[in-house]
Short mmCIF file of C-alpha atoms and ligand atoms in Angstrom, two decimals:
data_model
loop_
_atom_site.label_atom_id
_atom_site.label_comp_id
_atom_site.label_asym_id
_atom_site.label_seq_id
_atom_site.Cartn_x
_atom_site.Cartn_y
_atom_site.Cartn_z
CA UNK A 26 12.97 90.54 -48.67
CA UNK A 27 14.91 87.48 -47.51
CA UNK A 28 17.95 86.67 -49.53
CA UNK A 29 17.27 89.71 -51.65
CA UNK A 30 19.77 89.02 -54.41
CA UNK A 31 18.75 85.42 -55.17
CA UNK A 32 15.08 86.24 -54.95
CA UNK A 33 15.36 89.19 -57.34
CA UNK A 34 17.57 87.28 -59.76
CA UNK A 35 15.14 84.38 -60.03
CA UNK A 36 12.21 86.76 -60.53
CA UNK A 37 14.19 88.58 -63.19
CA UNK A 38 14.83 85.31 -65.00
CA UNK A 39 11.10 84.51 -64.94
CA UNK A 40 10.35 87.95 -66.38
CA UNK A 41 12.95 87.58 -69.13
CA UNK A 42 11.41 84.25 -70.11
CA UNK A 43 7.99 85.89 -70.27
CA UNK A 44 9.37 88.68 -72.45
CA UNK A 45 10.89 86.11 -74.80
CA UNK A 46 7.57 84.32 -74.93
CA UNK A 47 5.85 87.63 -75.60
CA UNK A 48 8.12 88.35 -78.54
CA UNK A 49 7.26 84.99 -79.99
CA UNK A 50 3.53 85.15 -79.47
CA UNK A 51 3.21 88.95 -79.52
CA UNK A 52 0.78 88.86 -76.61
CA UNK A 53 0.39 91.24 -73.71
CA UNK A 54 2.45 90.26 -70.65
CA UNK A 55 1.54 90.85 -67.03
CA UNK A 56 4.43 92.10 -64.94
CA UNK A 57 4.98 89.62 -62.09
CA UNK A 58 5.19 90.80 -58.49
CA UNK A 59 8.71 91.41 -57.29
CA UNK A 60 10.18 92.56 -60.56
CA UNK A 61 10.18 96.11 -59.35
CA UNK A 62 10.86 97.37 -55.87
CA UNK A 63 9.20 100.45 -54.52
CA UNK A 64 11.72 102.67 -52.77
CA UNK A 65 10.48 103.36 -49.26
CA UNK A 66 12.19 106.78 -49.30
CA UNK A 67 11.21 108.33 -52.65
CA UNK A 68 8.31 105.97 -53.53
CA UNK A 69 9.73 105.45 -57.04
CA UNK A 70 9.46 102.05 -58.69
CA UNK A 71 12.92 100.70 -59.41
CA UNK A 72 13.66 97.90 -61.82
CA UNK A 73 15.35 95.25 -59.67
CA UNK A 74 18.18 94.77 -62.13
CA UNK A 75 19.06 98.46 -61.75
CA UNK A 76 18.91 98.09 -57.98
CA UNK A 77 21.29 95.13 -58.04
CA UNK A 78 23.70 96.91 -60.37
CA UNK A 79 23.69 99.86 -57.99
CA UNK A 80 24.75 97.87 -54.85
CA UNK A 81 21.12 97.75 -53.67
CA UNK A 82 20.96 101.53 -53.44
CA UNK A 83 18.04 103.48 -54.98
CA UNK A 84 19.39 105.07 -58.19
CA UNK A 85 16.89 107.95 -57.82
CA UNK A 86 17.34 109.09 -54.21
CA UNK A 87 20.34 107.05 -52.90
CA UNK A 88 18.26 105.29 -50.27
CA UNK A 89 20.33 102.33 -49.01
CA UNK A 90 18.29 99.13 -48.87
CA UNK A 91 19.23 96.41 -46.40
CA UNK A 92 21.80 93.83 -47.52
CA UNK A 93 22.35 90.25 -46.42
CA UNK A 94 25.71 89.29 -44.90
CA UNK A 95 26.77 87.37 -48.04
CA UNK A 96 25.93 90.35 -50.28
CA UNK A 97 27.99 92.57 -48.01
CA UNK A 98 30.99 90.21 -48.23
CA UNK A 99 30.67 90.21 -52.01
CA UNK A 100 30.55 93.99 -52.04
CA UNK A 101 33.70 94.50 -49.97
CA UNK A 102 36.03 91.50 -50.37
CA UNK A 103 38.24 90.65 -53.34
CA UNK A 104 36.52 88.15 -55.61
CA UNK A 105 36.48 84.58 -54.22
CA UNK A 106 38.88 85.51 -51.42
CA UNK A 107 36.47 84.88 -48.53
CA UNK A 108 37.06 81.69 -46.55
CA UNK A 109 34.40 81.12 -43.93
CA UNK A 110 35.42 80.06 -40.42
CA UNK A 111 33.55 78.65 -37.39
CA UNK A 112 30.58 77.50 -39.48
CA UNK A 113 29.36 74.75 -37.22
CA UNK A 114 28.37 76.42 -34.00
CA UNK A 115 24.73 75.78 -33.21
CA UNK A 116 22.19 77.25 -30.84
CA UNK A 117 21.22 75.43 -27.66
CA UNK A 118 17.93 76.48 -26.07
CA UNK A 119 19.62 77.06 -22.75
CA UNK A 120 16.65 78.77 -21.07
CA UNK A 121 14.13 76.37 -22.66
CA UNK A 122 12.41 79.35 -24.21
CA UNK A 123 9.16 78.19 -25.86
CA UNK A 124 9.47 77.52 -29.62
CA UNK A 125 12.92 79.12 -29.77
CA UNK A 126 14.58 76.30 -31.72
CA UNK A 127 11.64 76.15 -34.11
CA UNK A 128 12.09 79.86 -34.75
CA UNK A 129 15.81 79.35 -35.38
CA UNK A 130 15.04 76.56 -37.87
CA UNK A 131 12.59 78.83 -39.71
CA UNK A 132 15.22 81.52 -40.10
CA UNK A 133 17.79 78.94 -41.16
CA UNK A 134 15.60 77.72 -43.99
CA UNK A 135 14.64 81.28 -45.01
CA UNK A 136 18.19 82.65 -45.07
CA UNK A 137 20.32 79.54 -45.65
CA UNK A 138 22.50 80.64 -42.75
CA UNK A 139 23.16 78.87 -39.44
CA UNK A 140 22.79 82.05 -37.38
CA UNK A 141 23.04 85.82 -37.64
CA UNK A 142 26.82 86.17 -38.05
CA UNK A 143 29.25 85.09 -40.74
CA UNK A 144 32.96 85.37 -40.13
CA UNK A 145 36.13 84.38 -41.95
CA UNK A 146 39.34 85.42 -43.60
CA UNK A 147 39.41 87.42 -46.81
CA UNK A 148 41.37 89.94 -48.82
CA UNK A 149 40.41 93.54 -49.39
CA UNK A 150 42.48 95.02 -52.19
CA UNK A 151 44.99 92.19 -51.60
CA UNK A 152 45.34 92.96 -47.88
CA UNK A 153 44.51 89.96 -45.70
CA UNK A 154 41.84 90.64 -43.06
CA UNK A 155 39.60 88.85 -40.60
CA UNK A 156 36.09 89.91 -41.55
CA UNK A 157 32.68 89.36 -40.01
CA UNK A 158 29.16 90.49 -40.90
CA UNK A 159 25.95 90.45 -38.90
CA UNK A 160 22.88 89.52 -40.95
CA UNK A 161 19.79 91.55 -40.14
CA UNK A 162 17.67 89.05 -42.11
CA UNK A 163 18.34 86.44 -39.41
CA UNK A 164 16.30 87.37 -36.31
CA UNK A 165 17.20 91.04 -36.81
CA UNK A 166 20.89 90.24 -36.36
CA UNK A 167 20.29 89.65 -32.66
CA UNK A 168 23.23 88.44 -30.57
CA UNK A 169 22.86 85.18 -28.67
CA UNK A 170 25.49 82.61 -27.73
CA UNK A 171 26.27 81.62 -31.31
CA UNK A 172 26.76 85.17 -32.58
CA UNK A 173 28.80 86.14 -29.51
CA UNK A 174 30.98 83.04 -29.76
CA UNK A 175 31.60 83.48 -33.50
CA UNK A 176 32.45 87.16 -33.09
CA UNK A 177 34.84 86.29 -30.23
CA UNK A 178 36.53 83.50 -32.18
CA UNK A 179 36.95 85.79 -35.17
CA UNK A 180 38.58 88.45 -33.00
CA UNK A 181 40.88 85.81 -31.44
CA UNK A 182 41.71 84.50 -34.91
CA UNK A 183 42.70 88.03 -35.96
CA UNK A 184 44.81 88.43 -32.81
CA UNK A 185 46.59 85.07 -33.23
CA UNK A 186 47.30 85.69 -36.91
CA UNK A 187 48.21 89.40 -36.60
CA UNK A 188 45.38 90.44 -38.88
CA UNK A 189 43.38 93.65 -39.08
CA UNK A 190 39.75 93.08 -38.22
CA UNK A 191 36.68 94.42 -40.05
CA UNK A 192 33.19 93.86 -38.62
CA UNK A 193 29.92 95.04 -40.17
CA UNK A 194 27.14 95.37 -37.64
CA UNK A 195 23.38 95.33 -38.25
CA UNK A 196 21.48 94.28 -35.18
CA UNK A 197 18.46 94.81 -32.98
CA UNK A 198 20.65 93.98 -29.96
CA UNK A 199 20.92 91.07 -27.54
CA UNK A 200 18.69 88.04 -28.23
CA UNK A 201 15.99 88.01 -25.58
CA UNK A 202 15.38 84.25 -25.90
CA UNK A 203 18.83 83.65 -24.37
CA UNK A 204 18.46 86.20 -21.58
CA UNK A 205 21.55 86.79 -19.47
CA UNK A 206 23.64 84.50 -21.73
CA UNK A 207 23.09 87.03 -24.53
CA UNK A 208 24.16 89.92 -22.35
CA UNK A 209 27.31 88.03 -21.38
CA UNK A 210 28.41 88.12 -25.02
CA UNK A 211 28.89 91.87 -24.71
CA UNK A 212 31.64 91.42 -22.10
CA UNK A 213 33.14 88.42 -23.89
CA UNK A 214 33.50 90.15 -27.28
CA UNK A 215 34.81 93.33 -25.65
CA UNK A 216 37.45 91.41 -23.67
CA UNK A 217 38.64 89.64 -26.82
CA UNK A 218 38.98 93.02 -28.55
CA UNK A 219 41.21 94.27 -25.74
CA UNK A 220 43.80 91.56 -26.59
CA UNK A 221 43.57 92.43 -30.29
CA UNK A 222 44.12 96.08 -29.39
CA UNK A 223 47.05 95.28 -27.07
CA UNK A 224 48.89 93.73 -30.00
CA UNK A 225 48.59 97.03 -31.86
CA UNK A 226 46.27 95.59 -34.49
CA UNK A 227 43.64 97.60 -36.35
CA UNK A 228 39.91 97.12 -35.89
CA UNK A 229 37.51 98.85 -38.32
CA UNK A 230 33.88 98.72 -37.23
CA UNK A 231 31.22 99.52 -39.82
CA UNK A 232 27.80 100.42 -38.47
CA UNK A 233 25.03 99.68 -40.95
CA UNK A 234 21.27 100.03 -40.64
CA UNK A 235 20.29 99.38 -37.88
CA UNK A 236 22.98 99.01 -35.18
CA UNK A 237 21.34 99.11 -31.78
CA UNK A 238 21.13 97.55 -28.30
CA UNK A 239 23.74 95.14 -26.95
CA UNK A 240 25.73 95.09 -30.19
CA UNK A 241 25.94 98.89 -30.28
CA UNK A 242 26.95 98.81 -26.62
CA UNK A 243 29.82 96.36 -27.14
CA UNK A 244 32.04 95.35 -30.06
CA UNK A 245 30.34 97.59 -32.67
CA UNK A 246 31.45 100.79 -30.98
CA UNK A 247 34.91 99.63 -29.89
CA UNK A 248 36.47 100.10 -33.32
CA UNK A 249 39.73 102.01 -33.67
CA UNK A 250 37.91 103.58 -36.60
CA UNK A 251 34.13 103.59 -36.70
CA UNK A 252 32.41 104.02 -40.06
CA UNK A 253 28.70 104.78 -40.28
CA UNK A 254 26.93 103.83 -43.48
CA UNK A 255 24.75 106.62 -44.88
CA UNK A 256 21.60 107.27 -42.85
CA UNK A 257 21.96 104.08 -40.79
CA UNK A 258 20.10 104.06 -37.50
CA UNK A 259 22.72 103.90 -34.75
CA UNK A 260 21.82 104.00 -31.08
CA UNK A 261 21.22 102.01 -27.94
CA UNK A 262 17.55 102.28 -26.94
CA UNK A 263 14.70 102.99 -29.36
CA UNK A 264 13.55 106.57 -29.94
CA UNK A 265 10.10 106.01 -28.42
CA UNK A 266 11.61 104.67 -25.18
CA UNK A 267 14.02 107.62 -24.92
CA UNK A 268 11.28 110.14 -25.66
CA UNK A 269 9.00 108.68 -23.01
CA UNK A 270 11.81 108.51 -20.46
CA UNK A 271 13.20 112.03 -20.82
CA UNK A 272 9.78 113.54 -21.69
CA UNK A 273 11.30 115.72 -24.40
CA UNK A 274 11.10 115.88 -28.18
CA UNK A 275 14.14 114.46 -29.91
CA UNK A 276 16.21 116.54 -32.35
CA UNK A 277 15.81 116.04 -36.09
CA UNK A 278 17.87 113.20 -37.52
CA UNK A 279 18.36 111.73 -34.04
CA UNK A 280 20.33 108.44 -34.09
CA UNK A 281 21.21 108.61 -37.80
CA UNK A 282 24.81 108.00 -38.87
CA UNK A 283 25.01 111.72 -39.76
CA UNK A 284 23.82 112.75 -36.30
CA UNK A 285 26.31 110.36 -34.66
CA UNK A 286 29.13 111.76 -36.81
CA UNK A 287 28.31 115.27 -35.61
CA UNK A 288 28.36 114.06 -32.00
CA UNK A 289 31.69 112.25 -32.43
CA UNK A 290 30.27 108.77 -32.00
CA UNK A 291 31.18 107.84 -35.58
CA UNK A 292 34.44 108.82 -37.31
CA UNK A 293 33.40 108.73 -40.96
CA UNK A 294 30.05 108.70 -42.73
CA UNK A 295 30.18 106.80 -46.02
CA UNK A 296 27.89 106.07 -48.97
CA UNK A 297 27.75 102.36 -49.81
CA UNK A 298 29.49 102.83 -53.16
CA UNK A 299 32.44 104.46 -51.38
CA UNK A 300 32.63 101.81 -48.64
CA UNK A 301 35.13 99.40 -50.19
CA UNK A 302 37.43 102.23 -51.27
CA UNK A 303 37.29 103.78 -47.79
CA UNK A 304 38.13 100.51 -46.03
CA UNK A 305 40.92 99.85 -48.54
CA UNK A 306 42.43 103.24 -47.84
CA UNK A 307 42.30 102.79 -44.04
CA UNK A 308 43.83 99.31 -44.28
CA UNK A 309 46.57 100.58 -46.57
CA UNK A 310 47.47 103.49 -44.28
CA UNK A 311 47.69 101.11 -41.29
CA UNK A 312 49.49 98.32 -43.09
CA UNK A 313 52.35 97.00 -41.00
CA UNK A 314 55.75 97.40 -42.58
CA UNK A 315 58.13 94.55 -41.66
ZN1 LIG B 408 14.48 106.17 -53.70
#
């Protein structure tokens, strides 16, 4: 599932070549693995091209598949408007956690990203924004020093340049390999947001599947407006832990974006295809008039 778009596109190309070959030779063709994706919600087989055309949402049941950070930027930002910032911040194995750097390198080669967060400046419907996206394909979007530092710098960039800020979260929480240094990022990002807020600037936080742990307990839930993507898991601790702690059954739909909307934790619940339009509208309403 890593780098979903590229992977599916290359498999599609292979299939098309096979079809062409078939037409020439009129022989039976085996369908290669990965041409179709089985929807984990409705169990239907979906042709990957249809899935890509539909913003990686199941056309049959609207199940929202995970997206990489780059795919998310493509979905929301005006074409070619994204300029990446703070690219060259690298992880230091500060606690000398065994094999940590090797693990990081593995994820880097799998995803082609330096770490789990991409930030920069872009335009959404011609409105300039500072935008950042957590990538759940990179160590489950966990927040260590690099993620925390990049999020903080992006917030400070937005503050210094009087820009609205949009952050998409998808994270398992703080990165355990960096221990207390990971937890410190929660305070650091939150403090930076306070300065952004003091300047009267807008921060839209979009919670996508899954937003949990230290990210959910810091910058992800400090948005002036918090959007939950359809059926995203949003919470702090896992359901099993909560159930075992309180010794009670949890209500149906617990920790979904819909549940969090009902409880007032999320302001709007949006389908992926409505996401860009919704953000555009919010940015437009809050646009500063000189
Ligand atoms: Zn489906």
